[in-house]
mmCIF file of C-alpha atoms in Angstrom:
data_model
loop_
_atom_site.group_PDB
_atom_site.id
_atom_site.type_symbol
_atom_site.label_atom_id
_atom_site.label_comp_id
_atom_site.label_asym_id
_atom_site.label_seq_id
_atom_site.Cartn_x
_atom_site.Cartn_y
_atom_site.Cartn_z
ATOM 1 C CA MET A 19 -77.053 -12.686 38.094
ATOM 2 C CA GLN A 20 -75.594 -12.685 34.568
ATOM 3 C CA SER A 21 -74.027 -16.118 35.103
ATOM 4 C CA ILE A 22 -77.346 -17.524 36.341
ATOM 5 C CA ARG A 23 -79.151 -16.208 33.269
ATOM 6 C CA PHE A 24 -76.474 -17.658 30.988
ATOM 7 C CA ALA A 25 -76.772 -21.034 32.717
ATOM 8 C CA ALA A 26 -80.543 -20.900 32.242
ATOM 9 C CA ARG A 27 -80.067 -20.198 28.531
ATOM 10 C CA TYR A 28 -77.726 -23.168 28.225
ATOM 11 C CA LEU A 29 -80.175 -25.447 30.027
ATOM 12 C CA SER A 30 -82.923 -24.377 27.617
ATOM 13 C CA TYR A 31 -80.613 -25.136 24.673
ATOM 14 C CA TYR A 32 -79.527 -28.483 26.144
ATOM 15 C CA LEU A 33 -83.101 -29.683 26.562
ATOM 16 C CA LYS A 34 -83.970 -28.804 22.952
ATOM 17 C CA ALA A 35 -80.772 -29.851 21.152
ATOM 18 C CA VAL A 36 -80.835 -33.020 19.046
ATOM 19 C CA ASP A 37 -78.172 -35.149 17.395
ATOM 20 C CA GLU A 38 -77.854 -36.709 13.930
ATOM 21 C CA HIS A 39 -80.356 -39.492 14.725
ATOM 22 C CA SER A 40 -83.174 -36.945 14.717
ATOM 23 C CA LEU A 41 -82.246 -35.389 11.363
ATOM 24 C CA HIS A 42 -84.231 -36.400 8.281
ATOM 25 C CA SER A 43 -83.054 -33.760 5.814
ATOM 26 C CA PRO A 44 -80.102 -35.096 3.749
ATOM 27 C CA LEU A 45 -78.634 -31.576 3.566
ATOM 28 C CA ILE A 46 -78.686 -31.066 7.332
ATOM 29 C CA TYR A 47 -77.558 -34.603 8.094
ATOM 30 C CA ASP A 48 -74.549 -34.209 5.804
ATOM 31 C CA LEU A 49 -73.645 -30.807 7.242
ATOM 32 C CA TYR A 50 -73.976 -32.026 10.823
ATOM 33 C CA HIS A 51 -72.435 -35.484 10.516
ATOM 34 C CA ASN A 52 -69.632 -34.731 8.063
ATOM 35 C CA VAL A 53 -68.777 -31.126 8.986
ATOM 36 C CA ILE A 54 -69.984 -29.937 12.378
ATOM 37 C CA GLN A 55 -69.243 -33.160 14.242
ATOM 38 C CA ASN A 56 -66.455 -34.574 12.072
ATOM 39 C CA GLU A 57 -62.987 -33.476 13.196
ATOM 40 C CA LEU A 58 -60.593 -32.809 10.331
ATOM 41 C CA LEU A 59 -56.867 -33.380 10.528
ATOM 42 C CA ASN A 60 -54.754 -30.536 9.219
ATOM 43 C CA PRO A 61 -50.976 -30.172 9.498
ATOM 44 C CA TYR A 62 -51.342 -26.514 10.486
ATOM 45 C CA TYR A 63 -53.539 -27.172 13.524
ATOM 46 C CA ALA A 64 -50.635 -28.011 15.813
ATOM 47 C CA SER A 65 -48.669 -24.957 14.677
ATOM 48 C CA ILE A 66 -51.602 -22.615 15.280
ATOM 49 C CA GLU A 67 -52.290 -24.109 18.694
ATOM 50 C CA ASN A 68 -48.608 -23.697 19.577
ATOM 51 C CA GLU A 69 -49.072 -19.995 18.871
ATOM 52 C CA ARG A 70 -52.131 -19.957 21.122
ATOM 53 C CA ASP A 71 -49.994 -21.449 23.911
ATOM 54 C CA PHE A 72 -47.337 -18.832 23.213
ATOM 55 C CA LEU A 73 -49.881 -16.016 23.600
ATOM 56 C CA LEU A 74 -51.177 -17.563 26.816
ATOM 57 C CA ALA A 75 -47.667 -17.302 28.262
ATOM 58 C CA ILE A 76 -46.980 -13.632 27.440
ATOM 59 C CA ASP A 77 -47.176 -11.481 30.563
ATOM 60 C CA GLN A 78 -46.540 -8.244 28.670
ATOM 61 C CA ALA A 79 -49.380 -5.739 28.999
ATOM 62 C CA ILE A 80 -50.734 -3.718 26.108
ATOM 63 C CA GLU A 81 -53.090 -0.766 26.089
ATOM 64 C CA LEU A 82 -56.463 -1.642 24.622
ATOM 65 C CA ASN A 83 -58.762 0.656 22.719
ATOM 66 C CA ASP A 84 -61.957 -1.157 23.685
ATOM 67 C CA LEU A 85 -64.831 -0.639 21.239
ATOM 68 C CA GLY A 86 -66.800 -3.712 22.242
ATOM 69 C CA ALA A 87 -70.277 -4.307 23.576
ATOM 70 C CA GLY A 88 -71.634 -1.647 25.868
ATOM 71 C CA THR A 89 -69.242 1.096 24.793
ATOM 72 C CA SER A 90 -70.269 4.116 22.797
ATOM 73 C CA ASN A 91 -66.792 5.619 23.035
ATOM 74 C CA ALA A 92 -63.355 4.038 23.175
ATOM 75 C CA VAL A 93 -62.247 3.010 26.651
ATOM 76 C CA LEU A 94 -58.488 2.777 27.215
ATOM 77 C CA LYS A 95 -57.276 0.082 29.553
ATOM 78 C CA SER A 96 -54.196 -2.062 30.000
ATOM 79 C CA ARG A 97 -54.328 -5.877 29.948
ATOM 80 C CA LYS A 98 -51.799 -8.661 29.735
ATOM 81 C CA ILE A 99 -51.689 -10.465 26.411
ATOM 82 C CA SER A 100 -52.055 -13.740 28.322
ATOM 83 C CA ASP A 101 -55.308 -12.483 29.873
ATOM 84 C CA ILE A 102 -56.669 -11.448 26.482
ATOM 85 C CA ALA A 103 -55.748 -14.828 25.033
ATOM 86 C CA ARG A 104 -57.387 -16.696 27.899
ATOM 87 C CA LYS A 105 -60.628 -14.707 28.008
ATOM 88 C CA SER A 106 -61.179 -13.424 24.470
ATOM 89 C CA ILE A 107 -59.840 -15.985 21.990
ATOM 90 C CA ALA A 108 -62.311 -18.659 20.915
ATOM 91 C CA PRO A 109 -61.487 -22.149 22.236
ATOM 92 C CA ALA A 110 -59.810 -24.562 19.838
ATOM 93 C CA LYS A 111 -63.051 -26.528 19.380
ATOM 94 C CA LYS A 112 -64.796 -23.468 17.946
ATOM 95 C CA SER A 113 -61.780 -22.442 15.874
ATOM 96 C CA ARG A 114 -61.600 -25.876 14.235
ATOM 97 C CA LEU A 115 -65.331 -25.720 13.555
ATOM 98 C CA LEU A 116 -64.779 -22.491 11.627
ATOM 99 C CA HIS A 117 -62.151 -24.204 9.496
ATOM 100 C CA ARG A 118 -64.438 -27.173 8.797
ATOM 101 C CA LEU A 119 -67.237 -24.835 7.727
ATOM 102 C CA ILE A 120 -64.801 -23.020 5.443
ATOM 103 C CA ASN A 121 -63.709 -26.374 4.016
ATOM 104 C CA TYR A 122 -67.381 -27.206 3.377
ATOM 105 C CA CYS A 123 -68.276 -23.883 1.727
ATOM 106 C CA LYS A 124 -65.103 -23.465 -0.349
ATOM 107 C CA PRO A 125 -65.425 -19.649 -0.299
ATOM 108 C CA ASN A 126 -63.259 -17.133 -2.116
ATOM 109 C CA THR A 127 -63.959 -14.034 -0.006
ATOM 110 C CA VAL A 128 -64.177 -14.258 3.795
ATOM 111 C CA LEU A 129 -64.994 -11.571 6.377
ATOM 112 C CA GLU A 130 -64.091 -11.785 10.044
ATOM 113 C CA LEU A 131 -65.677 -9.160 12.264
ATOM 114 C CA GLY A 132 -63.390 -9.039 15.299
ATOM 115 C CA THR A 133 -59.733 -10.038 14.888
ATOM 116 C CA CYS A 134 -58.688 -10.110 18.544
ATOM 117 C CA LEU A 135 -55.176 -11.681 18.613
ATOM 118 C CA GLY A 136 -55.583 -13.348 15.216
ATOM 119 C CA ILE A 137 -55.890 -17.056 16.052
ATOM 120 C CA ASN A 138 -59.306 -17.529 14.424
ATOM 121 C CA THR A 139 -58.090 -15.565 11.418
ATOM 122 C CA LEU A 140 -55.486 -18.241 10.767
ATOM 123 C CA TYR A 141 -58.116 -20.984 10.854
ATOM 124 C CA LEU A 142 -60.268 -18.970 8.448
ATOM 125 C CA ALA A 143 -57.384 -18.449 6.007
ATOM 126 C CA LEU A 144 -56.190 -22.072 5.851
ATOM 127 C CA GLU A 145 -58.104 -23.292 2.799
ATOM 128 C CA GLU A 146 -56.466 -22.965 -0.621
ATOM 129 C CA THR A 147 -59.734 -21.851 -2.234
ATOM 130 C CA ILE A 148 -59.689 -18.602 -0.253
ATOM 131 C CA SER A 149 -58.219 -15.639 -2.070
ATOM 132 C CA GLU A 150 -58.944 -12.928 0.511
ATOM 133 C CA VAL A 151 -59.721 -12.781 4.228
ATOM 134 C CA TYR A 152 -60.738 -9.343 5.484
ATOM 135 C CA THR A 153 -60.562 -9.076 9.257
ATOM 136 C CA PHE A 154 -61.662 -6.042 11.288
ATOM 137 C CA GLU A 155 -60.013 -4.851 14.504
ATOM 138 C CA GLY A 156 -60.573 -1.632 16.415
ATOM 139 C CA CYS A 157 -57.496 -1.760 18.651
ATOM 140 C CA HIS A 158 -54.132 -0.972 17.039
ATOM 141 C CA ASN A 159 -52.039 -2.744 19.684
ATOM 142 C CA THR A 160 -54.107 -5.927 19.452
ATOM 143 C CA ALA A 161 -53.873 -5.769 15.665
ATOM 144 C CA THR A 162 -50.091 -5.490 15.902
ATOM 145 C CA VAL A 163 -49.910 -8.696 17.955
ATOM 146 C CA ALA A 164 -52.096 -10.438 15.368
ATOM 147 C CA LYS A 165 -49.981 -9.245 12.421
ATOM 148 C CA ASN A 166 -46.791 -10.490 14.083
ATOM 149 C CA LEU A 167 -48.472 -13.846 14.619
ATOM 150 C CA TRP A 168 -49.612 -14.173 10.978
ATOM 151 C CA GLN A 169 -46.119 -13.532 9.638
ATOM 152 C CA LYS A 170 -45.101 -16.982 10.884
ATOM 153 C CA PHE A 171 -47.443 -18.709 8.406
ATOM 154 C CA ASP A 172 -46.986 -18.981 4.672
ATOM 155 C CA PHE A 173 -50.670 -18.352 3.910
ATOM 156 C CA ALA A 174 -50.749 -15.040 5.769
ATOM 157 C CA SER A 175 -50.419 -13.022 2.556
ATOM 158 C CA LYS A 176 -54.158 -13.381 1.898
ATOM 159 C CA ILE A 177 -55.110 -11.843 5.267
ATOM 160 C CA ASN A 178 -56.133 -8.190 4.956
ATOM 161 C CA LEU A 179 -56.389 -6.326 8.258
ATOM 162 C CA VAL A 180 -58.872 -3.449 8.419
ATOM 163 C CA GLU A 181 -58.104 -1.276 11.449
ATOM 164 C CA GLY A 182 -60.439 1.246 13.039
ATOM 165 C CA ASN A 183 -63.968 1.395 14.397
ATOM 166 C CA ILE A 184 -65.906 -1.297 12.546
ATOM 167 C CA ASP A 185 -68.983 0.911 12.583
ATOM 168 C CA ASN A 186 -67.091 3.110 10.135
ATOM 169 C CA THR A 187 -64.964 0.586 8.213
ATOM 170 C CA LEU A 188 -67.364 -2.288 7.521
ATOM 171 C CA LEU A 189 -69.810 -0.509 5.228
ATOM 172 C CA HIS A 190 -66.990 1.044 3.236
ATOM 173 C CA LEU A 191 -65.306 -2.299 2.570
ATOM 174 C CA ILE A 192 -68.548 -4.122 1.799
ATOM 175 C CA SER A 193 -69.425 -1.480 -0.790
ATOM 176 C CA GLU A 194 -66.215 -2.408 -2.641
ATOM 177 C CA LEU A 195 -66.821 -6.181 -2.636
ATOM 178 C CA LYS A 196 -68.679 -7.995 -5.391
ATOM 179 C CA GLN A 197 -69.950 -10.674 -3.015
ATOM 180 C CA ILE A 198 -69.379 -12.216 0.416
ATOM 181 C CA ASP A 199 -69.029 -15.996 0.514
ATOM 182 C CA PHE A 200 -68.414 -16.497 4.239
ATOM 183 C CA ALA A 201 -68.588 -14.204 7.258
ATOM 184 C CA PHE A 202 -67.783 -14.776 10.928
ATOM 185 C CA MET A 203 -69.383 -12.149 13.169
ATOM 186 C CA ASP A 204 -67.504 -11.753 16.464
ATOM 187 C CA ALA A 205 -67.317 -7.996 17.009
ATOM 188 C CA ASN A 206 -69.608 -5.740 19.029
ATOM 189 C CA HIS A 207 -71.961 -8.101 20.878
ATOM 190 C CA THR A 208 -75.004 -5.839 21.131
ATOM 191 C CA TYR A 209 -78.388 -6.241 19.504
ATOM 192 C CA GLU A 210 -78.075 -3.014 17.537
ATOM 193 C CA ALA A 211 -74.562 -3.692 16.232
ATOM 194 C CA THR A 212 -75.299 -7.327 15.375
ATOM 195 C CA MET A 213 -78.358 -6.376 13.332
ATOM 196 C CA GLU A 214 -76.507 -3.545 11.603
ATOM 197 C CA TYR A 215 -73.571 -5.767 10.661
ATOM 198 C CA PHE A 216 -75.757 -8.627 9.469
ATOM 199 C CA GLU A 217 -77.911 -6.350 7.324
ATOM 200 C CA ALA A 218 -74.782 -4.896 5.723
ATOM 201 C CA ILE A 219 -73.378 -8.360 4.975
ATOM 202 C CA GLU A 220 -76.769 -9.557 3.744
ATOM 203 C CA GLU A 221 -76.559 -7.122 0.825
ATOM 204 C CA LYS A 222 -73.662 -9.098 -0.696
ATOM 205 C CA VAL A 223 -74.474 -12.736 0.108
ATOM 206 C CA HIS A 224 -75.634 -15.324 -2.437
ATOM 207 C CA HIS A 225 -77.233 -18.766 -2.333
ATOM 208 C CA GLN A 226 -73.981 -20.499 -1.399
ATOM 209 C CA SER A 227 -72.943 -18.020 1.298
ATOM 210 C CA MET A 228 -72.680 -18.816 4.995
ATOM 211 C CA VAL A 229 -72.695 -16.464 7.985
ATOM 212 C CA VAL A 230 -71.563 -17.654 11.427
ATOM 213 C CA ILE A 231 -72.571 -15.511 14.394
ATOM 214 C CA ASP A 232 -70.689 -15.868 17.663
ATOM 215 C CA ASP A 233 -72.226 -15.859 21.160
ATOM 216 C CA ILE A 234 -75.872 -15.924 20.047
ATOM 217 C CA HIS A 235 -76.983 -16.621 23.641
ATOM 218 C CA TRP A 236 -74.429 -14.368 25.360
ATOM 219 C CA SER A 237 -77.105 -11.825 26.352
ATOM 220 C CA SER A 238 -80.786 -11.112 25.883
ATOM 221 C CA GLY A 239 -79.807 -8.626 23.184
ATOM 222 C CA MET A 240 -77.853 -11.258 21.250
ATOM 223 C CA GLN A 241 -80.721 -13.729 21.600
ATOM 224 C CA LYS A 242 -83.111 -11.105 20.244
ATOM 225 C CA ALA A 243 -80.803 -10.459 17.281
ATOM 226 C CA TRP A 244 -80.513 -14.203 16.568
ATOM 227 C CA LYS A 245 -84.293 -14.619 16.645
ATOM 228 C CA GLU A 246 -84.832 -11.747 14.232
ATOM 229 C CA ILE A 247 -82.055 -12.823 11.869
ATOM 230 C CA LYS A 248 -83.599 -16.306 11.576
ATOM 231 C CA GLN A 249 -86.858 -14.712 10.453
ATOM 232 C CA ARG A 250 -85.412 -12.558 7.679
ATOM 233 C CA ASP A 251 -86.675 -13.282 4.168
ATOM 234 C CA SER A 252 -83.182 -14.059 2.841
ATOM 235 C CA VAL A 253 -82.544 -16.755 5.476
ATOM 236 C CA PHE A 254 -83.705 -20.284 4.682
ATOM 237 C CA LEU A 255 -81.733 -22.328 7.191
ATOM 238 C CA SER A 256 -80.390 -21.608 10.672
ATOM 239 C CA ILE A 257 -78.479 -23.875 13.034
ATOM 240 C CA ASP A 258 -78.148 -23.137 16.748
ATOM 241 C CA LEU A 259 -75.043 -24.688 18.344
ATOM 242 C CA PHE A 260 -75.470 -22.475 21.441
ATOM 243 C CA HIS A 261 -72.100 -20.738 21.324
ATOM 244 C CA VAL A 262 -72.457 -19.990 17.607
ATOM 245 C CA GLY A 263 -75.293 -19.772 15.113
ATOM 246 C CA ILE A 264 -74.984 -20.732 11.442
ATOM 247 C CA ILE A 265 -77.012 -19.034 8.718
ATOM 248 C CA LEU A 266 -77.475 -20.355 5.171
ATOM 249 C CA PHE A 267 -79.181 -18.611 2.291
ATOM 250 C CA LYS A 268 -79.653 -21.638 0.005
ATOM 251 C CA PRO A 269 -83.326 -21.625 -1.098
ATOM 252 C CA LEU A 270 -85.405 -24.401 0.462
ATOM 253 C CA TYR A 271 -89.088 -25.196 0.208
ATOM 254 C CA ILE A 272 -89.677 -23.937 3.728
ATOM 255 C CA LYS A 273 -87.572 -22.187 6.316
ATOM 256 C CA GLN A 274 -85.836 -24.615 8.633
ATOM 257 C CA HIS A 275 -84.315 -24.028 12.065
ATOM 258 C CA TYR A 276 -82.333 -26.616 13.983
ATOM 259 C CA ILE A 277 -80.950 -26.726 17.518
ATOM 260 C CA LEU A 278 -78.103 -29.257 17.420
ATOM 261 C CA GLU A 279 -75.751 -30.769 19.971
ATOM 262 C CA PHE A 280 -72.166 -29.541 19.800
#
């Protein structure tokens, strides 16, 4: 039943999505044509994807402290690293999109809510403009795999891992930050958690900030959160790419929402 509902959500998106030929706003056209759809070449891409392949080949099992969607308490379970990599790491297409958005925004401070095995973190940390990436992970064993992965890259020194339940750690860290330039939300995929995390981040964004929310159509709860986030007073522009949603806070004459092919 869940797969049928997800397919129905995708069909709805597919029928509404447009490409660059339907875009009249210079801002949106530039963002879509030159960033979202324009593949960059980066010498680190191949190295990061080699690490993805390495993770996909590891049959070793680790014990997970699962604090994800639908869990009010930690659930311990054992899974192979290869299974985690296959089912939980974002595909390369989405990872490269994150890097292109970072390249476009030129942020200093980046938040990643949901480290997993650390592949996306590497894409987020690539740009020279970034001074700090704060990434949140609730499972110690998963975090250990990610830290070992980052040590292979010379830009890993700017990655700051925050371990523990994000419901407890996020607010504390945000209170210590002057501002948030870019945030990727990929943690607890529930309506309540998504709204709580966004509202916390919203307190420290500015007109040049960008927030990317993962899996906005993953469930009815995530769709509800996406709909409400688009309507918030601070949000002037939202872009629905189905698997992710992009939020901008740059003041415009009117709110604008786009559903774009990706």
